[in-house]
Short mmCIF file of C-alpha atoms in Angstrom, two decimals:
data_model
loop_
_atom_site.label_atom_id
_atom_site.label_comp_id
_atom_site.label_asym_id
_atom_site.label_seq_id
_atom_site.Cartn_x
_atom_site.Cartn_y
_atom_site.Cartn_z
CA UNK A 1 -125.16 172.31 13.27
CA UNK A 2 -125.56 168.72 14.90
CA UNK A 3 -123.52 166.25 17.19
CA UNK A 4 -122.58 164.28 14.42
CA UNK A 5 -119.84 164.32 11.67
CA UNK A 6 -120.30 165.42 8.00
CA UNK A 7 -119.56 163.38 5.22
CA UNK A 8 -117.09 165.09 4.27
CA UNK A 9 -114.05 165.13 6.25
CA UNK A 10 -113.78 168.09 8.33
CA UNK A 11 -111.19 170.83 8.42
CA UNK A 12 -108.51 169.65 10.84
CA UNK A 13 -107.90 172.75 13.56
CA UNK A 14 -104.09 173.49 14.40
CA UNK A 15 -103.29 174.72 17.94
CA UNK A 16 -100.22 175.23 19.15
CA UNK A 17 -99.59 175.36 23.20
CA UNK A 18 -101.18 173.46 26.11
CA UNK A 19 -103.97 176.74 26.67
CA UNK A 20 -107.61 175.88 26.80
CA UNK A 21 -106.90 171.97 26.22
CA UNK A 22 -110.09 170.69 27.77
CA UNK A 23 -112.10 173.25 25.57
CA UNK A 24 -110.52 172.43 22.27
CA UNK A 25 -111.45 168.72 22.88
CA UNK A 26 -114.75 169.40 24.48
CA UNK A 27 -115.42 171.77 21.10
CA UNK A 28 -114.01 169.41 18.72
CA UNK A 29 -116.27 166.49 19.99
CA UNK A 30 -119.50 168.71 19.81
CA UNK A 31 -118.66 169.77 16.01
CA UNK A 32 -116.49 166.47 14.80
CA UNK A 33 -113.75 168.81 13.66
CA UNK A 34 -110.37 167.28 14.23
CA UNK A 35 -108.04 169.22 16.71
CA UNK A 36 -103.96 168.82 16.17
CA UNK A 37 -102.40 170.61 19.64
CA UNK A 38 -98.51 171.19 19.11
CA UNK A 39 -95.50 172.61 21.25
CA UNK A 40 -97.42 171.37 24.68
CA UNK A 41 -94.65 172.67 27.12
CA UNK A 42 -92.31 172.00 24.43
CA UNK A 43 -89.76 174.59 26.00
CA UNK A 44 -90.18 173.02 29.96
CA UNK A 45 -87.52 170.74 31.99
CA UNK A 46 -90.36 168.23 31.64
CA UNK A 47 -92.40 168.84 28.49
CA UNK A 48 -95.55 167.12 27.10
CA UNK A 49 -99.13 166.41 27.93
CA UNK A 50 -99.34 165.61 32.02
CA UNK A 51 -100.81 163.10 33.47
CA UNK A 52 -104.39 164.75 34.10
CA UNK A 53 -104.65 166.14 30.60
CA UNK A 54 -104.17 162.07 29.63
CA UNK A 55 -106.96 161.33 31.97
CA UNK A 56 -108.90 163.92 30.68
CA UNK A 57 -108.74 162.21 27.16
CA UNK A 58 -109.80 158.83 28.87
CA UNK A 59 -112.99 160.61 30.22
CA UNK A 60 -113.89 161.57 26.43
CA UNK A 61 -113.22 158.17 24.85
CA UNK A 62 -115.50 156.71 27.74
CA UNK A 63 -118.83 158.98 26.51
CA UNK A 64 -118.05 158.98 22.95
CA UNK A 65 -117.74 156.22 20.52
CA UNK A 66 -114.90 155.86 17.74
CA UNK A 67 -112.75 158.49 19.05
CA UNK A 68 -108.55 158.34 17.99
CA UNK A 69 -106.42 159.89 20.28
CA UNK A 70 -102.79 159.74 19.00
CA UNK A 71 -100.15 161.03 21.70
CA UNK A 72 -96.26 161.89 19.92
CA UNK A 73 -93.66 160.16 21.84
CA UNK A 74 -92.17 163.32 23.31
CA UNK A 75 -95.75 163.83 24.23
CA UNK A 76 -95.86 167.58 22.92
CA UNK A 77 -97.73 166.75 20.16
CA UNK A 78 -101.85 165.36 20.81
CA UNK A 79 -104.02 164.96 17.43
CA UNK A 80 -107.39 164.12 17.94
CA UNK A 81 -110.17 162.78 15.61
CA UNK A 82 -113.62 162.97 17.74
CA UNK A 83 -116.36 160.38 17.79
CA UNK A 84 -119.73 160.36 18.51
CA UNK A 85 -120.98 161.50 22.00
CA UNK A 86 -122.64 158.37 23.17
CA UNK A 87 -123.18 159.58 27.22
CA UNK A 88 -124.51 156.51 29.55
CA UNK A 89 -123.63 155.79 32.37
CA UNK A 90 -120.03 154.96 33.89
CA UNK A 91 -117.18 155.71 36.60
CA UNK A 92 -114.28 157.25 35.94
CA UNK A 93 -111.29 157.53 38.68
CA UNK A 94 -110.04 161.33 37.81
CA UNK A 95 -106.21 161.73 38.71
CA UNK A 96 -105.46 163.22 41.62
CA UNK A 97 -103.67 165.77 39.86
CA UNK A 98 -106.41 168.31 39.48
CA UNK A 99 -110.18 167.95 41.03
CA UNK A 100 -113.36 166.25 39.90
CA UNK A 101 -114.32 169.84 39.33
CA UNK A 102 -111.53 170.23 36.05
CA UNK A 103 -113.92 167.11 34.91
CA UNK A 104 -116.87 168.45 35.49
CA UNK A 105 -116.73 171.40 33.74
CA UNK A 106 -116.77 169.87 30.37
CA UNK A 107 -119.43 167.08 31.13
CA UNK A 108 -121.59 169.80 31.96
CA UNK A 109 -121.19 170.96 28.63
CA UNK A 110 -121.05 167.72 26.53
CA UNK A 111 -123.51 166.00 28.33
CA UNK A 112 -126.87 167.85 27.10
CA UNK A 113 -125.89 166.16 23.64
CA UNK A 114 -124.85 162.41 24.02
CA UNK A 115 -126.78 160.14 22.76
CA UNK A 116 -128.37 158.95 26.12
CA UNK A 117 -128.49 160.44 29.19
CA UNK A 118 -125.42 160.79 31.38
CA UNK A 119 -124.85 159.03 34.61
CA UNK A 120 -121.21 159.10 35.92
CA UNK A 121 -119.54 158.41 38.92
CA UNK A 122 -116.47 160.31 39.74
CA UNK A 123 -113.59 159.56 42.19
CA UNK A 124 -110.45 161.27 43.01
CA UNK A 125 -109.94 164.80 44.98
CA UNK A 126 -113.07 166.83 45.83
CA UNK A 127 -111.06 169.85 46.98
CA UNK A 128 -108.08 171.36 46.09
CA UNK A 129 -107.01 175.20 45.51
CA UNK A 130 -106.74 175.08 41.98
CA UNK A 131 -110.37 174.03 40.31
CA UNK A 132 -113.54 174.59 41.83
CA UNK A 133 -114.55 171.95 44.32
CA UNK A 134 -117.90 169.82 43.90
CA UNK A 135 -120.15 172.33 45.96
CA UNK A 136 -118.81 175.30 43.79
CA UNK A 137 -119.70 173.41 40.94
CA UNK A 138 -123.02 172.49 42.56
CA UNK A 139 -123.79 175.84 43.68
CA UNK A 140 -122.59 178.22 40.41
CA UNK A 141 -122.89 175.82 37.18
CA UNK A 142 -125.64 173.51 38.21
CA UNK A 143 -128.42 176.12 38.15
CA UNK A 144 -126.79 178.13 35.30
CA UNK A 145 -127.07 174.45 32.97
CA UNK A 146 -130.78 174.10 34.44
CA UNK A 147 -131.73 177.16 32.57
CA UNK A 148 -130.52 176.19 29.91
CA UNK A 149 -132.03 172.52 29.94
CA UNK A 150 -135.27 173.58 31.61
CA UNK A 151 -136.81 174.27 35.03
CA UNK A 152 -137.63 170.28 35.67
CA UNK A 153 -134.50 168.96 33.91
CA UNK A 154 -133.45 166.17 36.14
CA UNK A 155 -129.86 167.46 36.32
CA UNK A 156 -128.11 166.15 39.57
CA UNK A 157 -124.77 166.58 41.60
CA UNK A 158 -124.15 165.10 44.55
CA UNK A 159 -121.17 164.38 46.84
CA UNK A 160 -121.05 161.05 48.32
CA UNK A 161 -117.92 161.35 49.82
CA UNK A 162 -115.39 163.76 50.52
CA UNK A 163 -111.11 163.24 49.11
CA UNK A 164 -108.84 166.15 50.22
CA UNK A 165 -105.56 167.11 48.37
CA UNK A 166 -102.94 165.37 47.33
CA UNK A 167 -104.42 162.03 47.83
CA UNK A 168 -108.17 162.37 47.21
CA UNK A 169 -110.74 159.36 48.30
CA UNK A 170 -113.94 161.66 46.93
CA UNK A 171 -116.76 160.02 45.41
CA UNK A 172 -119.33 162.25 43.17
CA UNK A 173 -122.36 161.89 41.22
CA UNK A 174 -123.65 163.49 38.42
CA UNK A 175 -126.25 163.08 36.23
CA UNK A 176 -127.73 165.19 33.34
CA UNK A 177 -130.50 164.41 30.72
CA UNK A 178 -130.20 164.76 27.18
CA UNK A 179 -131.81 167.79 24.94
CA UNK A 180 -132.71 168.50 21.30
CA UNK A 181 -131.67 171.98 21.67
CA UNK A 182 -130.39 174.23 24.41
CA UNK A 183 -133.32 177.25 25.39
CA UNK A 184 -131.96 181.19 24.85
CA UNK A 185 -130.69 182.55 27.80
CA UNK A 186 -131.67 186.22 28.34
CA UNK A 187 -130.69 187.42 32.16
CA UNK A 188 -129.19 190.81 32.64
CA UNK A 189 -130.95 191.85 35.62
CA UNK A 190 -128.89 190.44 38.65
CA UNK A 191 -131.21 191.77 41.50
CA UNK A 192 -130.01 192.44 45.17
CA UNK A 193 -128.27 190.32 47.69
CA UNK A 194 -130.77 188.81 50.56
CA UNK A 195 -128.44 185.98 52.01
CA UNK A 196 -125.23 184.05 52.15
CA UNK A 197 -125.27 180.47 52.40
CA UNK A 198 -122.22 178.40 52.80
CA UNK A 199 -120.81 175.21 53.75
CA UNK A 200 -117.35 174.82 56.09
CA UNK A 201 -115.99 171.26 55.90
CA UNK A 202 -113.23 169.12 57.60
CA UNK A 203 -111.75 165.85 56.79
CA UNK A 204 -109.73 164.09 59.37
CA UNK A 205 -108.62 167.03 61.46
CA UNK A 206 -110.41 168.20 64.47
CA UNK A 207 -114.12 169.81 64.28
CA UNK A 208 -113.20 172.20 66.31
CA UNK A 209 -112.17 173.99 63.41
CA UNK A 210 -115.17 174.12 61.72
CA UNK A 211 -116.67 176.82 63.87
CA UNK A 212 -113.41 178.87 63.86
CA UNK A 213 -114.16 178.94 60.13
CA UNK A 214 -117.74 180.16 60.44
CA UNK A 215 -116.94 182.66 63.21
CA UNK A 216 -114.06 184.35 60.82
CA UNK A 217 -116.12 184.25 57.87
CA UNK A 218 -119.67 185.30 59.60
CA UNK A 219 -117.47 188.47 61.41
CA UNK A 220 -117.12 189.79 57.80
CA UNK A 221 -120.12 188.67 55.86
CA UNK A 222 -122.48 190.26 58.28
CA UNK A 223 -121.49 193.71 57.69
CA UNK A 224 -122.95 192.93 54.28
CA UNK A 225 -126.37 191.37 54.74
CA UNK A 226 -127.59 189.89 58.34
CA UNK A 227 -129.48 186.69 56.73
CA UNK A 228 -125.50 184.52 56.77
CA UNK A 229 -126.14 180.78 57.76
CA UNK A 230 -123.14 178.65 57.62
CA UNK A 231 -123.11 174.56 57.94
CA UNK A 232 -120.65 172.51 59.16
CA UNK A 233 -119.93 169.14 57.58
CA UNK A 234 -117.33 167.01 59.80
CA UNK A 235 -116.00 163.87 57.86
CA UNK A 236 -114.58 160.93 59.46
CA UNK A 237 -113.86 157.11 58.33
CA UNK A 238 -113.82 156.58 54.82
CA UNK A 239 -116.55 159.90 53.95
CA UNK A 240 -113.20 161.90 54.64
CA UNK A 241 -111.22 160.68 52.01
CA UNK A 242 -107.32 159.89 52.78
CA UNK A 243 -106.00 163.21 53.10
CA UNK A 244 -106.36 165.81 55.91
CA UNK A 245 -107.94 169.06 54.97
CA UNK A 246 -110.37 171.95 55.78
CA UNK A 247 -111.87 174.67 54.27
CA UNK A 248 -115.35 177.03 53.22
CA UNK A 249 -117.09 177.77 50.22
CA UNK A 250 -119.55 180.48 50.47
CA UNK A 251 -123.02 181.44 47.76
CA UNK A 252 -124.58 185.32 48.16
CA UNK A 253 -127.67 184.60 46.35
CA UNK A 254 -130.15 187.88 44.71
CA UNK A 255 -133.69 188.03 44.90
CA UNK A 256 -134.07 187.16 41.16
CA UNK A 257 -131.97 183.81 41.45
CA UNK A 258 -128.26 185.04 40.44
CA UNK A 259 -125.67 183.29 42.79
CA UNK A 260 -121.64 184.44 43.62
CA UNK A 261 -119.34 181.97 45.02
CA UNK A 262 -116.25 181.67 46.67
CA UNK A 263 -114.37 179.16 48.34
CA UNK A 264 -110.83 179.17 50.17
CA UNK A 265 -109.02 175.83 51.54
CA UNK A 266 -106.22 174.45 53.60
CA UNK A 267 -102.92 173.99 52.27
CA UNK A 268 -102.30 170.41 51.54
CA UNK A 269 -100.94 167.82 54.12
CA UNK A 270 -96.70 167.96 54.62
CA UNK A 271 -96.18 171.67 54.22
CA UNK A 272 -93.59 173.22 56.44
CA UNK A 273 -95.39 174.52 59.65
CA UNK A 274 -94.91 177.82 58.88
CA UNK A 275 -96.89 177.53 55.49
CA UNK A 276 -99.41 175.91 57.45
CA UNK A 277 -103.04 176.91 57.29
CA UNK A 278 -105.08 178.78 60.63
CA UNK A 279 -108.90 178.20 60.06
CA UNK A 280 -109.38 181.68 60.89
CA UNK A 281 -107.15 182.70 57.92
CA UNK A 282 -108.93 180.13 55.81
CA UNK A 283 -112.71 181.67 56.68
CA UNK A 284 -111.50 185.37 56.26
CA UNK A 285 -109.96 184.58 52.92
CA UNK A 286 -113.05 182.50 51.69
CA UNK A 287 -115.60 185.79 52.88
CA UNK A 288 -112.89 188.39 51.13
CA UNK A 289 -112.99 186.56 48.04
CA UNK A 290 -116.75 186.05 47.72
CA UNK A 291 -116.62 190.50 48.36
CA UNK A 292 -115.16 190.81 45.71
CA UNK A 293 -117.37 188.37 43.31
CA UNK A 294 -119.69 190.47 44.30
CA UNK A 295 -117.92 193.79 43.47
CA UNK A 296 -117.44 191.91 40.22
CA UNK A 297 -121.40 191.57 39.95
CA UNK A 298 -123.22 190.54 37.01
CA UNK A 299 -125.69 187.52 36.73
CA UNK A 300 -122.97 185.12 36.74
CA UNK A 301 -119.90 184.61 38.87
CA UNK A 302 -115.97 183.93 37.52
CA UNK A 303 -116.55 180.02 38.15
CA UNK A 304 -119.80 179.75 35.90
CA UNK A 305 -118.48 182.31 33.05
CA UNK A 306 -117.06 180.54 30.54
CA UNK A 307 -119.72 177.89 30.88
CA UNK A 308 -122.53 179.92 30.46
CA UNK A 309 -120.68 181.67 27.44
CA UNK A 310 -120.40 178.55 25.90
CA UNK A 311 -123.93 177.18 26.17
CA UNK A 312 -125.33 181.06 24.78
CA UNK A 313 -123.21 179.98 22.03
CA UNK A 314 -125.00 176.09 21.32
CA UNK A 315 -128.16 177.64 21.79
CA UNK A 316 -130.84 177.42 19.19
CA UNK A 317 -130.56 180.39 16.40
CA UNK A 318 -131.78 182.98 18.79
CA UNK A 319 -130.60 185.87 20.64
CA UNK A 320 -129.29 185.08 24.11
CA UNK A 321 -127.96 187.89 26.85
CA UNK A 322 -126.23 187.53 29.61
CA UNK A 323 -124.69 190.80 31.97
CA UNK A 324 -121.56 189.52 33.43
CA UNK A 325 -118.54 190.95 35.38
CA UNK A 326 -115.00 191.56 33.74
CA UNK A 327 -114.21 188.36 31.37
CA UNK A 328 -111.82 186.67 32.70
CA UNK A 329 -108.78 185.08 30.84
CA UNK A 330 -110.25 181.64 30.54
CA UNK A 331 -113.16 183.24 28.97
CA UNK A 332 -111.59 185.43 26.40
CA UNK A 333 -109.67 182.79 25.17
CA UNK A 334 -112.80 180.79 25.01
CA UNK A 335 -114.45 183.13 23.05
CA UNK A 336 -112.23 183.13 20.41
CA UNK A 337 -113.08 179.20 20.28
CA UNK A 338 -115.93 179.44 19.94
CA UNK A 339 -115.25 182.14 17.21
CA UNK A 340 -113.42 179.39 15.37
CA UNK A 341 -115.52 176.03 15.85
CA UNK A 342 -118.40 177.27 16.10
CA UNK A 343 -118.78 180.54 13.80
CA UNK A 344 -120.45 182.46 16.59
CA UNK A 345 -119.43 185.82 17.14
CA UNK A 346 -120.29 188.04 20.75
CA UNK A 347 -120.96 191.31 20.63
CA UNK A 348 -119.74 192.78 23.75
CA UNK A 349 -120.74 196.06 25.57
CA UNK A 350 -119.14 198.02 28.54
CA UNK A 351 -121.99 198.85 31.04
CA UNK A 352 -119.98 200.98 33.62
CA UNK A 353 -120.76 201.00 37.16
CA UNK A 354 -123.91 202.71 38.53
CA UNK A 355 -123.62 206.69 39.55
CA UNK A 356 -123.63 205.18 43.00
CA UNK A 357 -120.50 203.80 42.97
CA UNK A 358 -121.48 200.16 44.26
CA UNK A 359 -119.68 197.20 41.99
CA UNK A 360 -117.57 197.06 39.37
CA UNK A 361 -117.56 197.83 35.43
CA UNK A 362 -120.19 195.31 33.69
CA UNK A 363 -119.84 193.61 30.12
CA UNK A 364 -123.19 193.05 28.30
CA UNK A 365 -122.63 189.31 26.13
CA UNK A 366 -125.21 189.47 23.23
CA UNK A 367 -124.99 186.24 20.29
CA UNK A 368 -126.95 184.79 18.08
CA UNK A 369 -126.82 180.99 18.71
CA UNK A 370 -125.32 177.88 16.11
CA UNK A 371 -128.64 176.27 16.42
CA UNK A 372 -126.81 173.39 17.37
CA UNK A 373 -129.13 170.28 17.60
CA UNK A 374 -128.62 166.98 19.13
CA UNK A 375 -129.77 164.51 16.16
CA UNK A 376 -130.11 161.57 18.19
CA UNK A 377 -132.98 163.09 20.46
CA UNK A 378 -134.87 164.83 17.54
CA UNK A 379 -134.66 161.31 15.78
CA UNK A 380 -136.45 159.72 18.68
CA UNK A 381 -138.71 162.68 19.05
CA UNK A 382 -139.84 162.53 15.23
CA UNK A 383 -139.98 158.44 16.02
CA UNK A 384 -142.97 159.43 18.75
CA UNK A 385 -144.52 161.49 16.29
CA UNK A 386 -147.96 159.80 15.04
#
């Protein structure tokens, strides 16, 4: 298995429905087997491919070269003939539609394989309540891909400035190196809770809030563990984007390096005031939600799932492990992806909870990896070679 097309022409793949879009692409770039996606909303008011899904295609043709994206005109209809994965380095203004964390995701995958290391700068909305926001990202995925990659991988994400919901003003940076092969992952042990880190932000509002935040949060979260410390980041000027907004995201990390997260936010600007968002609501909600990631349990949380799924399944052609909480949707239909693209098959195995009656039901994720190689860096490895 390798980042780079067969001879042959490959099998074209035939999907029908707008489910899993950015995984089908981000799949079908990694094993250059054309995707054909049909009936995308085809029964809505307003059907077709949106606007985000479009700039989610424009992303992909930036970091590969020769891609063909062909669009129908009723816009239901997306076939797609990958390239190769070139990486570099770029920016790319997301649409405001979704957050920089709907395009992260997938570069976190992709970009262990390009050709050269990858080095983008992202604009567009931070934080939203419908992807993860930059420090969720930063705090659940980043240090799930380091294991992967290695301990001293170089893998950065950093937010520059912060863009609220609707209209965004965020700028991010990531950057991650480029591997001949992904290392096994083999963590089933989560270990024990010893502290709760977190971050409460506002953008354009008064700071005041921030602490109401904290103080909501902190009332719960210390019933849990006493080591909670909280930050407050209070953007103004152009670091605050163009929209008004507040909110917290929240990390319980174990002893042994396994992290939860959780993150609530205000309801965007131009709401009716009784749909309006109360800090103290906001830091509740954040601290409820990251109790029950941790009910959930496992060695990964809900954000970093299907990611770390996904990379067991690139890995070289050894057994990888992972003990996880309930899949979640987006991960069950990812498996079956994988399934298809890839030929990699899970075995899954209910660990039920402990006789003390802390957590949830676990699943135990055991696969044998592709072996999936990036050419282009063993080429320049073998090139070293005396």
């Amino acid at each position: 298995m390798s980042n780079s097309s067969a001879a042959a022409p490959a099998e074209l793949l035939k999907f029908v429905g707008c489910s899993e879009f950015r995984s089908r692409i981000a799949l079908s770039i990694l094993t250059g087997k054309p995707v054909k996606i049909s009936s995308i909303r085809a029964k809505l008011e307003n059907p077709g491919v949106r606007e985000f899904e479009i700039s989610y295609l424009r992303l992909i043709e930036q970091i590969t070269n020769g891609t063909v994206v062909r669009i129908s005109e009723t816009g239901t209809v997306v076939l797609f003939r990958p390239g190769i994965l070139t990486g570099g380095e770029f920016e790319f203004d997301c649409c405001a539609e979704r957050g920089i964390g709907y395009y992260l995701e997938p570069l976190m995958l992709l970009g262990p394989f390009g050709k050269r290391s990858l080095s983008v700068k992202l604009t567009g909305v931070s934080n939203n309540s419908m992807d993860p926001s930059v420090e969720a990202v930063s705090y659940s995925c980043l240090p799930l891909l380091r294991r992967f990659l290695g301990r001293d991988s170089g893998s950065e994400l950093s937010l520059e400035r912060r863009g609220c919901h609707p209209v965004g003003g965020a700028e991010v940076r990531f950057q991650c190196p480029t591997v001949s092969k992904l290392k096994p992952l083999d963590l089933t042990q989560p270990g024990k809770i010893h502290r709760i880190r977190g971050m409460s932000f506002t953008c354009k509002v008064s700071p005041g809030m921030n602490g109401r935040q904290i103080v909501s949060a902190k009332e719960l979260l210390r019933r849990l563990v006493p080591d909670v410390l909280l930050t407050a980041d209070h953007c103004t000027g152009a670091r605050g984007g163009q929209s008004p907004g507040f909110g917290v995201t929240l990390v319980a990390e174990t002893r042994d390096g396994c992290r939860y997260v959780a993150e609530c936010m205000s309801r965007p600007s131009g709401v009716a005031v009784a749909e309006a968002s109360v800090p103290e609501d906001v830091g509740l909600t954040a601290a409820q939600l990251l109790c029950e990631e941790i009910y959930r349990g496992g060695c990964v949380d809900s954000i970093s799932q299907p990611l770390a799924l996904a990379l067991m399944a690139l890995c070289d052609r050894d057994a990888s492990r992972l003990l996880t909480g309930p899949l979640t949707p987006h991960s069950v239909r990812l498996l079956r992806l994988l399934r298809q693209f890839l030929g990699v098959t899970f075995r899954l195995q209910s660990r039920p909870a402990g006789d003390d009656g802390l957590g949830g039901d676990k699943v135990l994720c055991t696969c044998v990896g592709s072996g999936f190689a990036n050419l282009s860096k063993l080429a320049a490895l073998e090139h070293l070679d005396p």
